[in-house]
Coordinates of C-alpha atoms and ligand atoms in Angstrom, one line a residue:
K1 CA -7.8 13.8 -17.7
N2 CA -7.5 10.2 -19.0
R3 CA -5.5 11.6 -22.0
S4 CA -1.7 11.3 -22.3
P5 CA 0.9 11.6 -25.2
D6 CA 2.1 8.1 -24.2
D7 CA -1.4 6.7 -24.7
L8 CA -2.2 7.3 -28.5
R9 CA -4.8 5.7 -30.4
S10 CA -4.3 4.5 -34.1
P11 CA -5.0 7.1 -36.6
V12 CA -7.7 6.9 -39.3
C13 CA -6.2 7.4 -42.8
V14 CA -8.6 7.9 -45.7
V15 CA -7.5 7.1 -49.2
M16 CA -9.4 9.4 -51.8
G17 CA -9.1 10.3 -55.3
H18 CA -10.6 10.0 -58.8
V19 CA -12.1 6.5 -60.1
D20 CA -9.4 4.1 -61.2
T21 CA -6.3 5.9 -60.0
G22 CA -5.3 2.8 -58.0
K23 CA -6.5 3.4 -54.3
T24 CA -7.6 -0.1 -53.9
K25 CA -4.7 -1.7 -55.8
L26 CA -2.2 0.3 -53.6
L27 CA -3.9 -1.2 -50.5
D28 CA -3.8 -4.5 -52.1
K29 CA -0.1 -4.4 -52.6
I30 CA 0.4 -3.3 -49.0
R31 CA -1.9 -6.1 -47.7
R32 CA -0.7 -8.7 -50.3
T33 CA -4.4 -9.3 -51.1
N34 CA -6.6 -8.9 -54.2
V35 CA -9.7 -7.1 -53.0
Q36 CA -9.7 -5.0 -56.5
E37 CA -10.1 -7.8 -58.8
G38 CA -13.1 -9.1 -56.8
E39 CA -15.1 -5.9 -57.0
A40 CA -17.9 -5.6 -59.5
G41 CA -16.6 -3.8 -62.5
G42 CA -13.4 -3.1 -60.8
I43 CA -14.8 -0.2 -58.9
T44 CA -15.2 0.4 -55.3
Q45 CA -18.7 1.2 -54.2
Q46 CA -18.5 1.1 -50.5
I47 CA -16.1 2.2 -47.8
G48 CA -13.4 -0.5 -46.8
A49 CA -11.3 -0.6 -43.7
T50 CA -8.0 -2.4 -43.0
Y51 CA -6.0 -2.1 -39.7
F52 CA -2.3 -2.2 -40.0
P53 CA -0.4 -3.1 -36.9
M54 CA 2.7 -0.8 -36.4
D55 CA 5.0 -3.9 -36.8
N56 CA 3.6 -4.5 -40.2
L57 CA 4.3 -0.9 -41.2
R58 CA 7.7 -1.0 -39.8
N59 CA 8.6 -4.0 -41.9
I60 CA 7.6 -2.3 -45.2
T61 CA 9.3 1.0 -44.4
E62 CA 12.5 -0.7 -43.1
R63 CA 14.0 -0.5 -46.6
L64 CA 14.2 3.3 -46.5
N65 CA 17.5 5.2 -45.5
K66 CA 17.9 5.4 -41.8
D67 CA 17.7 9.3 -41.8
L68 CA 14.0 9.2 -42.6
S69 CA 13.2 6.5 -39.9
I70 CA 11.3 7.9 -36.9
D71 CA 10.4 6.7 -33.6
V72 CA 6.7 5.8 -33.9
K73 CA 4.7 5.5 -30.8
L74 CA 1.4 4.8 -32.7
P75 CA -0.1 1.4 -32.2
G76 CA -1.1 1.2 -35.9
L77 CA -3.0 2.8 -38.7
L78 CA -6.7 2.2 -39.8
V79 CA -6.9 2.7 -43.4
I80 CA -10.3 3.5 -45.1
D81 CA -10.7 2.9 -48.8
T82 CA -13.3 5.0 -50.6
P83 CA -15.0 4.9 -54.1
G84 CA -13.7 7.3 -56.7
H85 CA -16.8 7.2 -58.8
E86 CA -18.8 10.5 -58.9
S87 CA -22.0 8.8 -57.7
F88 CA -20.4 8.3 -54.3
A89 CA -19.5 11.8 -53.0
N90 CA -21.4 11.0 -50.0
L91 CA -19.2 8.2 -49.0
R92 CA -16.1 10.3 -49.7
H93 CA -17.7 12.9 -47.4
R94 CA -18.1 10.2 -44.7
G95 CA -14.7 8.8 -45.2
S96 CA -13.0 12.2 -44.9
S97 CA -15.2 13.2 -42.1
S98 CA -13.6 10.3 -39.7
A99 CA -10.1 10.8 -41.0
N100 CA -6.9 12.2 -39.2
V101 CA -4.9 12.1 -42.3
A102 CA -5.3 11.2 -45.9
V103 CA -3.6 9.9 -49.0
L104 CA -4.9 11.6 -52.2
V105 CA -4.1 9.3 -55.1
V106 CA -3.4 10.8 -58.6
D107 CA -2.8 9.0 -61.9
I108 CA 0.4 10.1 -63.2
M109 CA -0.7 9.7 -66.6
H110 CA -3.9 11.7 -66.0
G111 CA -3.0 14.4 -63.6
L112 CA -5.7 16.0 -61.5
E113 CA -9.2 14.9 -62.5
Q114 CA -12.8 15.9 -61.4
Q115 CA -12.9 13.9 -58.2
T116 CA -9.3 14.6 -57.3
I117 CA -10.4 18.3 -57.1
E118 CA -13.6 17.4 -55.2
S119 CA -11.4 15.2 -52.9
I120 CA -9.0 18.2 -52.3
K121 CA -12.0 20.6 -51.5
M122 CA -13.4 18.1 -48.9
L123 CA -10.0 17.4 -47.2
R124 CA -9.3 21.1 -47.0
A125 CA -12.8 21.9 -45.7
K126 CA -12.3 19.4 -42.9
R127 CA -8.7 20.4 -42.3
V128 CA -7.3 16.8 -42.9
P129 CA -3.7 16.8 -43.8
F130 CA -2.7 14.7 -46.7
V131 CA 0.0 13.5 -48.8
C132 CA -0.5 13.0 -52.6
A133 CA 0.5 9.6 -54.2
I134 CA 1.6 10.0 -57.8
N135 CA 0.6 6.5 -58.9
K136 CA 1.2 4.3 -61.9
V137 CA 4.8 5.6 -62.3
D138 CA 5.5 2.2 -64.0
R139 CA 3.4 3.5 -67.0
C140 CA 6.0 5.9 -67.9
Y141 CA 7.4 4.5 -71.2
G142 CA 10.4 2.3 -70.9
W143 CA 10.1 2.1 -67.1
Q144 CA 12.5 -0.3 -65.4
P145 CA 10.9 -1.8 -62.5
L146 CA 12.6 -2.5 -59.1
P147 CA 9.8 -4.4 -57.2
G148 CA 9.2 -2.9 -53.8
A149 CA 12.0 -0.5 -54.0
P150 CA 12.0 3.0 -52.3
I151 CA 11.2 5.4 -55.0
R152 CA 14.6 7.2 -55.2
E153 CA 16.6 3.9 -55.7
S154 CA 14.1 3.2 -58.6
L155 CA 14.2 6.6 -60.2
A156 CA 18.1 6.5 -60.0
Q157 CA 18.1 3.5 -62.3
Q158 CA 15.8 4.8 -64.9
P159 CA 17.1 5.6 -68.4
E160 CA 17.3 9.3 -69.1
N161 CA 14.2 9.5 -71.2
V162 CA 12.2 7.7 -68.8
F163 CA 13.2 9.9 -65.9
S164 CA 12.6 12.9 -68.0
E165 CA 8.9 11.8 -68.6
F166 CA 8.6 11.2 -65.1
E167 CA 9.9 14.7 -64.2
T168 CA 7.6 16.3 -66.8
R169 CA 4.6 14.6 -65.6
T170 CA 5.2 15.2 -62.0
Q171 CA 5.9 18.9 -62.8
Q172 CA 2.4 19.1 -64.5
V173 CA 0.8 17.7 -61.2
I174 CA 2.6 20.3 -59.3
T175 CA 1.3 23.0 -61.6
Q176 CA -2.2 21.7 -61.4
L177 CA -2.0 21.5 -57.6
M178 CA -0.9 25.1 -57.6
E179 CA -4.0 26.0 -59.7
Q180 CA -6.0 24.5 -56.7
G181 CA -4.0 26.9 -54.5
L182 CA -1.7 24.2 -53.1
N183 CA 2.1 24.2 -53.0
A184 CA 3.5 20.7 -53.5
K185 CA 7.0 19.1 -53.7
L186 CA 8.3 15.7 -54.1
Y187 CA 8.6 14.6 -50.5
Y188 CA 12.3 14.3 -50.4
E189 CA 12.7 17.8 -51.4
N190 CA 10.1 19.1 -49.0
K191 CA 11.2 20.6 -45.8
R192 CA 8.0 22.5 -44.9
F193 CA 5.5 19.6 -44.6
K194 CA 3.1 21.6 -42.8
Q195 CA 2.7 24.2 -45.6
V196 CA 3.7 22.1 -48.6
V197 CA 1.9 18.9 -49.8
S198 CA 4.3 16.1 -50.1
L199 CA 4.2 14.1 -53.3
V200 CA 5.2 10.4 -53.3
P201 CA 5.6 8.7 -56.6
T202 CA 4.3 5.1 -56.4
S203 CA 3.3 2.1 -58.4
A204 CA 0.6 -0.3 -57.0
H205 CA 1.8 -2.9 -59.6
T206 CA 5.6 -3.0 -58.8
G207 CA 5.3 -1.7 -55.2
E208 CA 7.8 1.0 -55.8
G209 CA 7.4 3.9 -53.6
I210 CA 5.0 2.2 -51.2
P211 CA 7.8 2.1 -48.4
D212 CA 8.1 6.1 -49.0
L213 CA 4.3 6.5 -49.0
L214 CA 3.9 4.7 -45.6
M215 CA 6.9 6.5 -44.0
V216 CA 5.7 10.0 -45.1
L217 CA 2.2 9.0 -43.8
L218 CA 3.6 8.1 -40.3
T219 CA 5.8 11.0 -40.2
L220 CA 3.1 13.4 -41.0
T221 CA 0.6 11.8 -38.5
Q222 CA 2.9 11.6 -35.6
R223 CA 4.2 15.1 -36.0
L224 CA 1.2 16.9 -36.6
M225 CA -1.4 15.2 -34.5
V226 CA -0.1 13.8 -31.2
E227 CA -3.0 16.1 -29.6
Q228 CA -5.8 14.8 -31.9
L229 CA -4.6 11.2 -31.4
M230 CA -4.5 11.1 -27.6
F231 CA -6.8 8.2 -26.7
S232 CA -10.1 9.5 -25.7
P233 CA -12.6 7.4 -23.8
I234 CA -15.7 8.6 -25.7
M235 CA -16.7 5.9 -28.0
E236 CA -17.4 7.0 -31.7
A237 CA -18.3 4.5 -34.4
T238 CA -20.1 4.1 -37.7
V239 CA -21.9 1.3 -39.2
L240 CA -20.2 0.3 -42.4
D241 CA -22.1 -2.8 -43.4
V242 CA -24.6 -5.3 -42.4
K243 CA -24.0 -9.1 -43.2
K244 CA -25.2 -12.2 -42.4
I245 CA -22.3 -14.8 -41.4
E246 CA -22.8 -18.5 -41.5
G247 CA -22.8 -19.8 -37.8
V248 CA -22.7 -16.3 -36.4
G249 CA -26.0 -14.7 -37.5
T250 CA -26.4 -11.1 -38.7
T251 CA -23.4 -8.9 -37.8
V252 CA -22.6 -5.2 -38.4
D253 CA -19.2 -4.0 -39.4
V254 CA -18.3 -0.7 -37.8
L255 CA -15.6 1.7 -37.8
L256 CA -14.5 2.3 -34.3
M257 CA -13.0 5.8 -34.4
N258 CA -12.6 6.6 -30.7
G259 CA -12.9 4.9 -27.4
K260 CA -13.4 1.2 -26.6
L261 CA -16.0 -1.5 -27.2
R262 CA -16.3 -4.5 -24.9
R263 CA -18.2 -7.7 -25.3
G264 CA -21.6 -7.3 -23.3
D265 CA -21.8 -3.5 -24.0
T266 CA -25.2 -2.4 -25.0
I267 CA -25.1 -0.5 -28.4
V268 CA -27.9 1.5 -30.2
V269 CA -28.0 1.5 -34.0
A270 CA -30.4 2.7 -36.6
G271 CA -32.8 0.1 -38.1
M272 CA -35.4 0.1 -40.9
N273 CA -38.2 -0.3 -38.4
G274 CA -36.8 2.0 -35.9
P275 CA -33.8 2.1 -33.3
I276 CA -32.2 -1.2 -32.3
V277 CA -30.9 -1.6 -28.7
T278 CA -28.9 -4.7 -28.3
Q279 CA -25.9 -6.2 -26.5
I280 CA -22.7 -7.2 -28.1
R281 CA -22.5 -11.0 -28.1
A282 CA -19.1 -11.2 -30.1
L283 CA -16.4 -8.7 -30.9
L284 CA -14.4 -9.7 -34.1
T285 CA -11.8 -8.5 -36.2
P286 CA -10.4 -9.8 -39.5
Q287 CA -6.8 -11.0 -39.4
P288 CA -4.4 -7.9 -39.0
A289 CA -3.7 -6.2 -42.6
K290 CA -6.9 -7.8 -44.1
E291 CA -10.0 -6.1 -45.4
M292 CA -13.2 -6.2 -43.5
R293 CA -15.1 -6.5 -46.7
V294 CA -13.4 -9.8 -47.6
K295 CA -14.5 -13.2 -46.2
G296 CA -11.9 -14.9 -44.0
E297 CA -11.2 -16.0 -40.5
F298 CA -12.0 -13.6 -37.7
V299 CA -10.5 -13.1 -34.3
H300 CA -12.5 -12.9 -31.1
H301 CA -11.8 -10.2 -28.7
E302 CA -13.1 -9.1 -25.2
E303 CA -12.3 -5.5 -25.6
L304 CA -11.2 -3.4 -28.7
R305 CA -9.7 0.2 -28.8
A306 CA -9.8 2.6 -31.4
A307 CA -9.1 3.0 -34.2
M308 CA -10.2 -0.3 -35.7
G309 CA -12.5 -2.0 -38.1
V310 CA -14.8 -4.3 -36.0
K311 CA -17.4 -6.8 -36.7
I312 CA -20.1 -7.1 -34.1
A313 CA -22.5 -10.0 -33.5
A314 CA -25.6 -9.4 -31.6
Q315 CA -29.3 -10.1 -31.6
N316 CA -31.9 -8.1 -33.7
L317 CA -29.4 -6.7 -36.3
E318 CA -31.4 -8.1 -39.2
D319 CA -32.8 -4.7 -40.3
A320 CA -29.9 -2.6 -39.2
I321 CA -28.9 0.3 -41.6
A322 CA -25.4 0.6 -42.9
G323 CA -24.0 4.2 -43.1
T324 CA -25.2 5.5 -39.7
S325 CA -23.7 6.3 -36.3
M326 CA -23.6 3.7 -33.5
F327 CA -23.9 4.7 -29.9
L328 CA -23.0 2.9 -26.7
L329 CA -25.7 2.9 -23.9
T330 CA -24.2 3.3 -20.5
D331 CA -25.9 4.0 -17.2
D332 CA -25.3 7.6 -17.6
D333 CA -27.1 8.0 -20.9
D334 CA -30.8 8.6 -21.7
E335 CA -31.8 5.8 -24.0
D336 CA -34.5 7.9 -25.8
E337 CA -32.0 10.6 -26.7
L338 CA -29.7 8.0 -28.2
K339 CA -32.5 6.4 -30.1
D340 CA -33.3 9.7 -31.6
A341 CA -29.7 10.5 -32.5
V342 CA -29.2 7.4 -34.1
M343 CA -32.3 7.6 -36.4
A344 CA -31.3 11.3 -37.2
D345 CA -29.2 10.5 -40.5
V346 CA -32.0 8.2 -41.8
A347 CA -34.6 10.8 -41.2
D348 CA -32.6 13.1 -43.5
I349 CA -32.8 10.7 -46.4
M350 CA -36.3 9.8 -45.9
G351 CA -37.1 13.5 -46.0
N352 CA -36.6 13.3 -49.7
V353 CA -39.3 10.8 -50.2
S354 CA -42.4 12.2 -51.9
V355 CA -45.1 12.9 -49.4
T356 CA -47.8 12.3 -52.0
G357 CA -46.7 8.7 -52.3
R358 CA -46.2 9.2 -56.1
G359 CA -43.0 7.9 -57.7
V360 CA -40.6 5.0 -58.0
S361 CA -39.4 2.6 -55.3
V362 CA -35.7 2.5 -54.4
Q363 CA -33.9 -0.3 -52.7
A364 CA -30.2 -0.4 -51.7
S365 CA -27.8 -2.2 -49.6
T366 CA -26.5 0.6 -47.6
L367 CA -27.6 4.1 -46.6
G368 CA -24.7 5.3 -48.6
S369 CA -25.8 3.8 -51.8
L370 CA -29.4 4.7 -51.2
E371 CA -28.2 8.1 -50.7
A372 CA -26.4 8.1 -54.1
L373 CA -29.6 6.7 -55.8
M374 CA -31.8 9.4 -54.3
E375 CA -29.3 12.2 -55.4
F376 CA -29.4 10.7 -59.1
L377 CA -33.1 10.5 -59.0
R378 CA -33.3 14.2 -57.5
T379 CA -31.2 15.6 -60.2
S380 CA -33.1 13.5 -62.8
D381 CA -36.5 15.1 -61.5
I382 CA -37.9 11.6 -60.7
P383 CA -40.2 11.5 -57.7
V384 CA -39.6 8.7 -55.1
A385 CA -42.5 7.0 -53.4
S386 CA -40.6 4.7 -51.0
V387 CA -37.1 3.6 -50.0
Q388 CA -35.9 0.5 -48.4
I389 CA -32.6 -1.0 -47.2
G390 CA -32.2 -4.7 -47.9
P391 CA -33.5 -7.4 -50.2
V392 CA -36.6 -7.0 -52.3
H393 CA -39.6 -9.0 -51.0
K394 CA -43.2 -9.4 -52.2
K395 CA -44.4 -6.6 -50.0
D396 CA -42.1 -4.1 -51.8
V397 CA -43.5 -5.3 -55.2
S398 CA -47.0 -5.0 -54.0
R399 CA -46.3 -1.4 -52.7
A400 CA -44.7 -0.4 -56.1
S401 CA -47.6 -1.9 -57.9
I402 CA -49.8 0.9 -56.6
M403 CA -48.3 3.1 -59.4
L404 CA -49.6 1.0 -62.1
E405 CA -52.9 2.7 -61.7
H406 CA -51.5 6.3 -61.4
E407 CA -48.3 6.6 -63.4
K408 CA -47.5 3.4 -65.0
E409 CA -43.8 4.3 -65.8
Y410 CA -43.2 4.7 -62.1
A411 CA -44.4 1.3 -61.2
C412 CA -40.9 0.0 -60.8
I413 CA -38.1 -0.6 -58.2
L414 CA -34.5 0.4 -58.6
A415 CA -32.6 -2.2 -56.8
F416 CA -28.9 -1.7 -56.1
D417 CA -26.6 -4.3 -54.8
V418 CA -29.5 -6.2 -53.0
K419 CA -31.2 -9.6 -53.7
V420 CA -34.6 -10.0 -55.2
T421 CA -36.4 -13.1 -53.7
R422 CA -37.8 -15.4 -56.3
E423 CA -41.4 -14.9 -55.0
A424 CA -40.8 -11.1 -55.5
Q425 CA -39.6 -11.6 -59.0
E426 CA -42.6 -13.8 -59.9
M427 CA -45.1 -11.3 -58.5
A428 CA -43.5 -8.5 -60.2
E429 CA -43.6 -10.5 -63.7
D430 CA -47.4 -11.1 -62.9
L431 CA -48.2 -7.7 -61.9
G432 CA -46.1 -5.8 -64.5
V433 CA -43.9 -4.1 -61.9
R434 CA -40.4 -3.4 -63.5
I435 CA -37.3 -4.3 -61.2
F436 CA -34.1 -2.8 -62.3
T437 CA -31.2 -4.5 -60.5
A438 CA -27.4 -3.7 -61.0
D439 CA -24.4 -4.2 -58.9
I440 CA -22.7 -1.4 -60.6
I441 CA -24.4 1.9 -59.7
Y442 CA -24.1 3.7 -63.0
H443 CA -25.3 0.6 -64.9
L444 CA -28.5 1.0 -62.8
F445 CA -28.7 4.8 -63.7
D446 CA -28.2 3.9 -67.4
H447 CA -30.8 1.1 -67.7
F448 CA -33.4 3.4 -66.0
T449 CA -32.7 6.5 -68.0
K450 CA -33.0 4.3 -71.2
Y451 CA -36.2 2.9 -69.9
L452 CA -37.7 6.4 -69.1
E453 CA -36.9 7.5 -72.6
E454 CA -38.6 4.5 -74.1
C455 CA -41.6 5.4 -72.0
K456 CA -41.8 8.8 -73.5
N457 CA -41.8 7.5 -77.1
Ligands
LIG1 P1 -12.2 3.2 -57.6 O1 -12.3 2.5 -56.4 O2 -13.2 2.5 -58.5 O3 -12.3 4.7 -57.7 O4 -10.7 2.8 -58.4 P2 -9.3 2.8 -57.6 O5 -8.8 4.1 -57.4 O6 -9.6 1.9 -56.2 O7 -8.4 2.1 -58.7 P3 -8.1 0.4 -58.7 O8 -7.3 0.1 -57.7 O9 -9.5 -0.2 -59.0 O10 -7.3 0.3 -60.0 C1 -7.9 0.8 -61.3 C2 -7.1 0.1 -62.5 O11 -5.8 0.7 -62.5 C3 -6.7 -1.3 -62.3 O12 -7.0 -2.1 -63.6 C4 -5.5 -1.5 -61.8 O13 -5.0 -2.8 -62.1 C5 -4.7 -0.3 -62.4 N1 -3.7 0.2 -61.6 C6 -3.8 0.6 -60.4 N2 -2.5 1.0 -59.9 C7 -1.7 0.8 -60.9 C8 -0.3 1.0 -61.0 O14 0.3 1.6 -60.3 N3 0.3 0.8 -62.3 C9 -0.5 0.4 -63.3 N4 0.1 0.1 -64.5 N5 -1.8 0.1 -63.2 C10 -2.4 0.3 -62.0
LIG2 MG1 -11.1 1.2 -55.4
LIG3 NA1 -11.3 1.0 -59.8

């Protein structure tokens, strides 16, 4: 009941692949935005969400041959960008867990790389069907760009030596995929899309192949998954980010994967000081085809349906934790049960904190990045005394300073992508507590590793 093939929700598409293969750049090209150049170090370190209404996608795919065009009944597509850097396997897990379909991005110059293989394993384990974008085709030597063109038009006009390099490199990718147990073919030669992975050559710089990529994605989604995509009234959402917005107050960015949200609904989210139960004061979205992570004008809504990236304004969200589930509290629900459920993810991570209270302090902007830091420290055999999400305050420095009397080298705070208040900074200098900050996670690892080595000498 309540479900019908004429009432489909937007599918969630996750973009995965090795670092710097061009995932964000591909999305930038489709959105006509420039998110990638605004990222610290040009790397993605959190999950991004962009909703594309079907009209928008139809315009881009229009340039393809008619025989490929399909009657798409989907309202739109919610695309999730993930980090390719090895530290963020947890975010790739999260992204792939909520996905109905995926784009695996491979750099044609590099072929399959470590996180490509990791991504394939995740997608197969979760049975998420995917297409593979063979990106950066414009880097084939002597490439003649045909901006925005369907890939076959573009390939047809390449000089023979360029086409031959393209073919050799594509064949290498096919062979490497075979080594992973996957059959793959260029999408226009692929007649068995359920058994054989479709390859779509693309360039995020010239836009070539992007119409093809979207068309293949939509075809796959619609044909394979009408059953999965029938609208379900059960609300399912994840908190991606917690942000303070001028004039609005603290908001949470959530990924609404199923069901609906209405203004006035009561939600339950995890907080640093326990579960938060609050009422939705405003339901906002970015403009269509714009990313949630980027500042811009928001559109107000009374009600929103999945799948969608949604910004929620409500009271008491100041210490909400990003990277956890969000629940809806209705008259039929047991409030305590939901409160426990929402804190479960947090408890998992807090479980790795040393019970003896001996070790370093860790602070991060999201549960996802905190998890990445904890994993690094675990593999480096460094104990953790306390963890926090959010800015470094005096009380955090004070807590870290306890280690000065025990193991001096652990009297430090690893702070990723969070602010350090001036008072906290001053107090740390007075007491001799080291604060390591970085907005690129592996820089933080490097600084801290170097420091530990210096301590040994
Ligand atoms: P992470 O999120 O850090 O994993 O990287 P990513 O996969 O999102 O790659 P990103 O979009 O950051 O691109 C990495 C670099 O490759 C940037 O310098 C881009 O300009 C470049 N790049 C991306 N796509 C293309 C392409 O199609 N052609 C060429 N020549 N360069 C590209
Ligand atoms: Mg990226
Ligand atoms: Na990058």
